[in-house]
Coordinates of C-alpha atoms in Angstrom, one line a residue:
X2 CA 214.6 2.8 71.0
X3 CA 215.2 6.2 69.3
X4 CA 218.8 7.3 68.7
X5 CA 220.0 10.7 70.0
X6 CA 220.7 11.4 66.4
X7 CA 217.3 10.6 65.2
X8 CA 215.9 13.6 67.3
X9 CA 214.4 16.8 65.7
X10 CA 216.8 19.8 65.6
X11 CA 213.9 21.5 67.8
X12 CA 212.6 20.7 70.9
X13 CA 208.9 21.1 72.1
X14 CA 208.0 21.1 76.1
X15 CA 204.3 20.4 76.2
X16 CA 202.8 21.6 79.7
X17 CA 199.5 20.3 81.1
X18 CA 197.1 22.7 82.7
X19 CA 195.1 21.6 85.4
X20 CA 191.3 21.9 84.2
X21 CA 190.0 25.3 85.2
X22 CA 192.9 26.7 86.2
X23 CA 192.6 29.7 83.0
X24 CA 189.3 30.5 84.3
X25 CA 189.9 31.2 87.6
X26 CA 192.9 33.3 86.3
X27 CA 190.5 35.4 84.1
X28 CA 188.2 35.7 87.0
X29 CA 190.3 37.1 89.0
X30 CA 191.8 39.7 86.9
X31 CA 187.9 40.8 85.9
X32 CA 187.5 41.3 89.8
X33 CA 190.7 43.2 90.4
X34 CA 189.5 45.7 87.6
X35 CA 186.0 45.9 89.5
X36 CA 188.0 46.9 92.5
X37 CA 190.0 49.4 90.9
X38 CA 186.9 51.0 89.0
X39 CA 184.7 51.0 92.0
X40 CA 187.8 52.7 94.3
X41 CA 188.2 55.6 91.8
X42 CA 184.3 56.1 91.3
X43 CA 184.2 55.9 95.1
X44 CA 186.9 58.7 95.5
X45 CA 185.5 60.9 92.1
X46 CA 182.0 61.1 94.3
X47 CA 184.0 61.9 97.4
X48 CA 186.4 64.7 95.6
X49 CA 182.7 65.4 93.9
X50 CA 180.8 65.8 96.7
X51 CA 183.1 68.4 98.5
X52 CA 183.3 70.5 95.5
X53 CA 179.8 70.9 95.7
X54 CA 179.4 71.4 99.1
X55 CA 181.9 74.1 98.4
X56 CA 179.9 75.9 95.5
X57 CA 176.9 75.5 97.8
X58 CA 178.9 77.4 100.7
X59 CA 179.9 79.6 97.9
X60 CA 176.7 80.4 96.6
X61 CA 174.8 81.0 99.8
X62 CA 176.4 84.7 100.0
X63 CA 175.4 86.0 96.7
X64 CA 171.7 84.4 97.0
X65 CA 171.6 86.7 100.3
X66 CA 172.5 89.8 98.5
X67 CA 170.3 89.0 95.4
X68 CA 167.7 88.7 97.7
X69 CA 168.9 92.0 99.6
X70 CA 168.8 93.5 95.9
X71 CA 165.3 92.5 95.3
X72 CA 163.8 93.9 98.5
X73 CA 165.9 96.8 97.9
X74 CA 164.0 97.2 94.0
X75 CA 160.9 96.7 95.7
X76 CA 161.1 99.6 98.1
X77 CA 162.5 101.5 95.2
X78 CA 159.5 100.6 93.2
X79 CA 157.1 101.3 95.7
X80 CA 159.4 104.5 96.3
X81 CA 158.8 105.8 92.7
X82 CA 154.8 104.8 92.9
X83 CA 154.5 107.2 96.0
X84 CA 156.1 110.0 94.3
X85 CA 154.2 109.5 91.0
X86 CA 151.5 109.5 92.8
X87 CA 152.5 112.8 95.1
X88 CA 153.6 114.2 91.8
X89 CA 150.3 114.0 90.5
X90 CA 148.4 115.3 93.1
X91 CA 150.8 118.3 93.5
X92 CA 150.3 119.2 89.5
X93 CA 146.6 118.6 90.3
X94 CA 146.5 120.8 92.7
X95 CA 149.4 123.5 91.3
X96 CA 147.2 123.6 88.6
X97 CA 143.1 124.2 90.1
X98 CA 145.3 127.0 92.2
X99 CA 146.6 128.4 89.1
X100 CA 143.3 128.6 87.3
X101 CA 142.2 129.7 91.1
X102 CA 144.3 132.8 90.5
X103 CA 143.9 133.9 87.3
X104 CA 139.7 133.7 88.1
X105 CA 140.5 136.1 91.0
X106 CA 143.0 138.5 88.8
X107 CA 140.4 138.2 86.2
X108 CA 137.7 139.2 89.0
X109 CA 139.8 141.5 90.3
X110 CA 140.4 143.6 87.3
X111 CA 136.8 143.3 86.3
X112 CA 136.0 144.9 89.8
X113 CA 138.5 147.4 89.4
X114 CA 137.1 148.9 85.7
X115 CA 133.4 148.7 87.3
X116 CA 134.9 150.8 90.4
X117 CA 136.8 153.4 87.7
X118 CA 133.7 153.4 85.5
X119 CA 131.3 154.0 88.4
X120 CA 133.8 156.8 89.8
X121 CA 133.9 158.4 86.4
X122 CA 130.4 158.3 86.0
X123 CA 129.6 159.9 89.8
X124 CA 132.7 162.2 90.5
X125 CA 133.7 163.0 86.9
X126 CA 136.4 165.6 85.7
X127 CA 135.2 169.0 85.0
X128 CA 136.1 167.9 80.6
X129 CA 134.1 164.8 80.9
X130 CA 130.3 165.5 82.0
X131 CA 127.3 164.7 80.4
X132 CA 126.2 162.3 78.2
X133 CA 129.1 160.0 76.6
X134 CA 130.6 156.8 74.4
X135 CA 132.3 155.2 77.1
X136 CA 133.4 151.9 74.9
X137 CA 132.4 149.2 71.9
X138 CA 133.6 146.1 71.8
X139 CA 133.2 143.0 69.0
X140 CA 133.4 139.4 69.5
X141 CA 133.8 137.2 66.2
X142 CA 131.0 134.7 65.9
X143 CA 131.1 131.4 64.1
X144 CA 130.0 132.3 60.7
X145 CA 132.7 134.3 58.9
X146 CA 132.1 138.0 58.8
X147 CA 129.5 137.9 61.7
X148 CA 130.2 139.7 65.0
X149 CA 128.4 140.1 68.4
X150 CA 128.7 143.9 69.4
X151 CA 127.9 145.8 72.4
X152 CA 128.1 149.7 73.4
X153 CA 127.9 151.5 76.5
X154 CA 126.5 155.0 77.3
X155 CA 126.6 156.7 80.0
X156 CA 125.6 160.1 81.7
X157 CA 128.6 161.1 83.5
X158 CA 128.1 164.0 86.5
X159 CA 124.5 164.9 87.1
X160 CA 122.6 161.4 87.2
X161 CA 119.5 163.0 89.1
X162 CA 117.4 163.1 85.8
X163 CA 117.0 160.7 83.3
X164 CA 118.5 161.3 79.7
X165 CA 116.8 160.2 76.7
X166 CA 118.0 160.0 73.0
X167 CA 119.3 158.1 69.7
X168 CA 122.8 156.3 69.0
X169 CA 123.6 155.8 65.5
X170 CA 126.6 153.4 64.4
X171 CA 128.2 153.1 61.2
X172 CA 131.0 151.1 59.7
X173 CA 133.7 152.8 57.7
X174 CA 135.4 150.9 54.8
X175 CA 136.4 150.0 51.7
X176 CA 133.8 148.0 49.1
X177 CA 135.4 147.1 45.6
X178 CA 138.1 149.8 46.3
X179 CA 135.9 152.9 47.3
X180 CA 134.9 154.4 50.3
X181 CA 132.1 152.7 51.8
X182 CA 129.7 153.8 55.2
X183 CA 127.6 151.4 56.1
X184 CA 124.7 152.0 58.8
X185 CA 124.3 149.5 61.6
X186 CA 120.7 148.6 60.2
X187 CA 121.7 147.5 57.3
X188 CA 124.2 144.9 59.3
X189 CA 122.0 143.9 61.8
X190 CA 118.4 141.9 61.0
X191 CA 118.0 143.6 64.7
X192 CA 117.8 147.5 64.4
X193 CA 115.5 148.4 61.7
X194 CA 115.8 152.4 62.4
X195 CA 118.9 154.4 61.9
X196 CA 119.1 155.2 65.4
X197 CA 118.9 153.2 68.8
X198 CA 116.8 154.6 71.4
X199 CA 118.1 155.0 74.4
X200 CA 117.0 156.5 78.1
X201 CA 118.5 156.0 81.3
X202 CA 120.1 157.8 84.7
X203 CA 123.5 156.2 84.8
X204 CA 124.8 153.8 81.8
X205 CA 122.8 151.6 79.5
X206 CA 124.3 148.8 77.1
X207 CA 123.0 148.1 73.4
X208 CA 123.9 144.9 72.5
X209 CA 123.2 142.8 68.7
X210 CA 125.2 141.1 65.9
X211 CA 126.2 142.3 62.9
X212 CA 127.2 140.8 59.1
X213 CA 129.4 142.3 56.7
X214 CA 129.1 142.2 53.2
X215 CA 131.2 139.9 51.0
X216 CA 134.4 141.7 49.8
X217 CA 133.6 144.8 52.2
X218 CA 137.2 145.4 54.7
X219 CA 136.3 147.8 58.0
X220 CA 138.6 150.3 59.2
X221 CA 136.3 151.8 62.0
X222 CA 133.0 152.2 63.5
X223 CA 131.7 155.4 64.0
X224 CA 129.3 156.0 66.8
X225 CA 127.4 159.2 67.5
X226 CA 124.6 159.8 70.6
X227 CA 122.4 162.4 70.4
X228 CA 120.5 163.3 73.4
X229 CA 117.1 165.4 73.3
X230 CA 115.2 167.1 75.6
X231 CA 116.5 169.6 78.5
X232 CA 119.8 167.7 78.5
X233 CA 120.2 167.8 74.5
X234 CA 123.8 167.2 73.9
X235 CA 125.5 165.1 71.0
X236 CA 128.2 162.0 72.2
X237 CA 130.6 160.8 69.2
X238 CA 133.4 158.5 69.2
X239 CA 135.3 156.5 66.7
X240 CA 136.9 153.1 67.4
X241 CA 139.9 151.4 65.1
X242 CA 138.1 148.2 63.6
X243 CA 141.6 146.6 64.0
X244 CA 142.1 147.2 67.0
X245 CA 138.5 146.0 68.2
X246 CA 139.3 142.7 67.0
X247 CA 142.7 142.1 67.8
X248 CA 142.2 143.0 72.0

């Protein structure tokens, strides 16, 4: 038998666990945690799920007017076709009347010389009978220096009788710095006389071409009709080069 001296200044209390008692502790615990995670994960999908059902009832507005906005766009579209469209047609059509018109005025004021010419030629003024130079006109051709030409004469008053005759044509310039005339058959591979026969009741045209020479400049043409016969009378008329061209 041990003294109460002899004992240790410390004293241990040993206590015995039953066998599987710490398990079933630990067990426990690990199942209370499953509980508590599975309540909060429960209640996140809850709160979740009415937030979402909210953004859904949210949304549902704006995908109405989005789609509003698109059928709106398409009608617009379709809108801005039609008048394209429209547009076109009316420039189409603005534009065959316009060249419609200026044929007609064009028409119209080719009618009205040939009336004016006619009337000169039948009721003439008491200054203007006989045989005359009504006009001369050039056209430039392709090749540089090269021009069509055409004349017109015509017997103004008494047209009962023919008038015969010759027209003569020459080109007033400058060649090198001097005074240069030039007759029409030495322009024209189509005249080979000085003079152009003529004979008619009321008007006749002479038409051709004509080449100038290198280096010559024109200033006018000079054209003088001579008719022979009964009715022998002389026509003359000069025309302003320039002024030929530029019309």
């Amino acid at each position: 038998m041990v003294s109460e001296s002899s004992r240790p200044a410390g004293e241990y209390v040993v206590v015995r666990r039953q066998p599987g008692q710490g398990f079933k502790r630990g067990l426990l615990l690990v199942f209370c945690i499953a509980v508590a995670a599975a309540a909060g994960y429960a209640g996140g999908l809850a709160q979740g799920g009415f937030q979402l059902t909210r953004e859904e009832a949210a949304a549902d507005p704006r995908s109405e007017e989005l789609e509003t906005l698109r059928a709106q766009y398409r009608e617009t579209r379709q809108e801005l076709v039609n008048l394209e469209r429209g547009r076109a047609v009316d420039e189409q059509a603005l534009k065959a009347a316009r060249y419609n018109i200026v044929e007609l005025e064009t028409r119209i004021s080719e009618l009205e010389a040939d009336l004016t010419f006619y009337r000169n030629i039948m009721a003439p003024s008491e200054t203007s009978k006989g045989l005359q130079v009504d006009s001369f006109t050039l056209v430039p051709r392709r090749h540089n220096g090269e021009y069509g030409f055409k004349m017109v004469l015509t017997q103004v008053g008494n047209n009962k009788n023919y008038i015969t005759g010759l027209v003569a044509v020459n080109v007033i310039g400058s060649l090198d710095g001097e005074k240069e005339v030039i007759a029409l058959r030495d322009l024209s591979e189509e005249i080979d006389d000085l003079g152009v026969k003529f004979r008619f009741r009321y008007f006749q045209d002479v038409e051709g071409s004509l080449r100038l020479p290198q280096g010559f400049e024109p200033f006018e043409i000079q054209v003088v009709a001579q008719a022979q016969g009964r009715k022998a009378s002389q026509a003359e008329r000069t025309f302003d080069w320039k002024a030929l061209t530029e019309s």
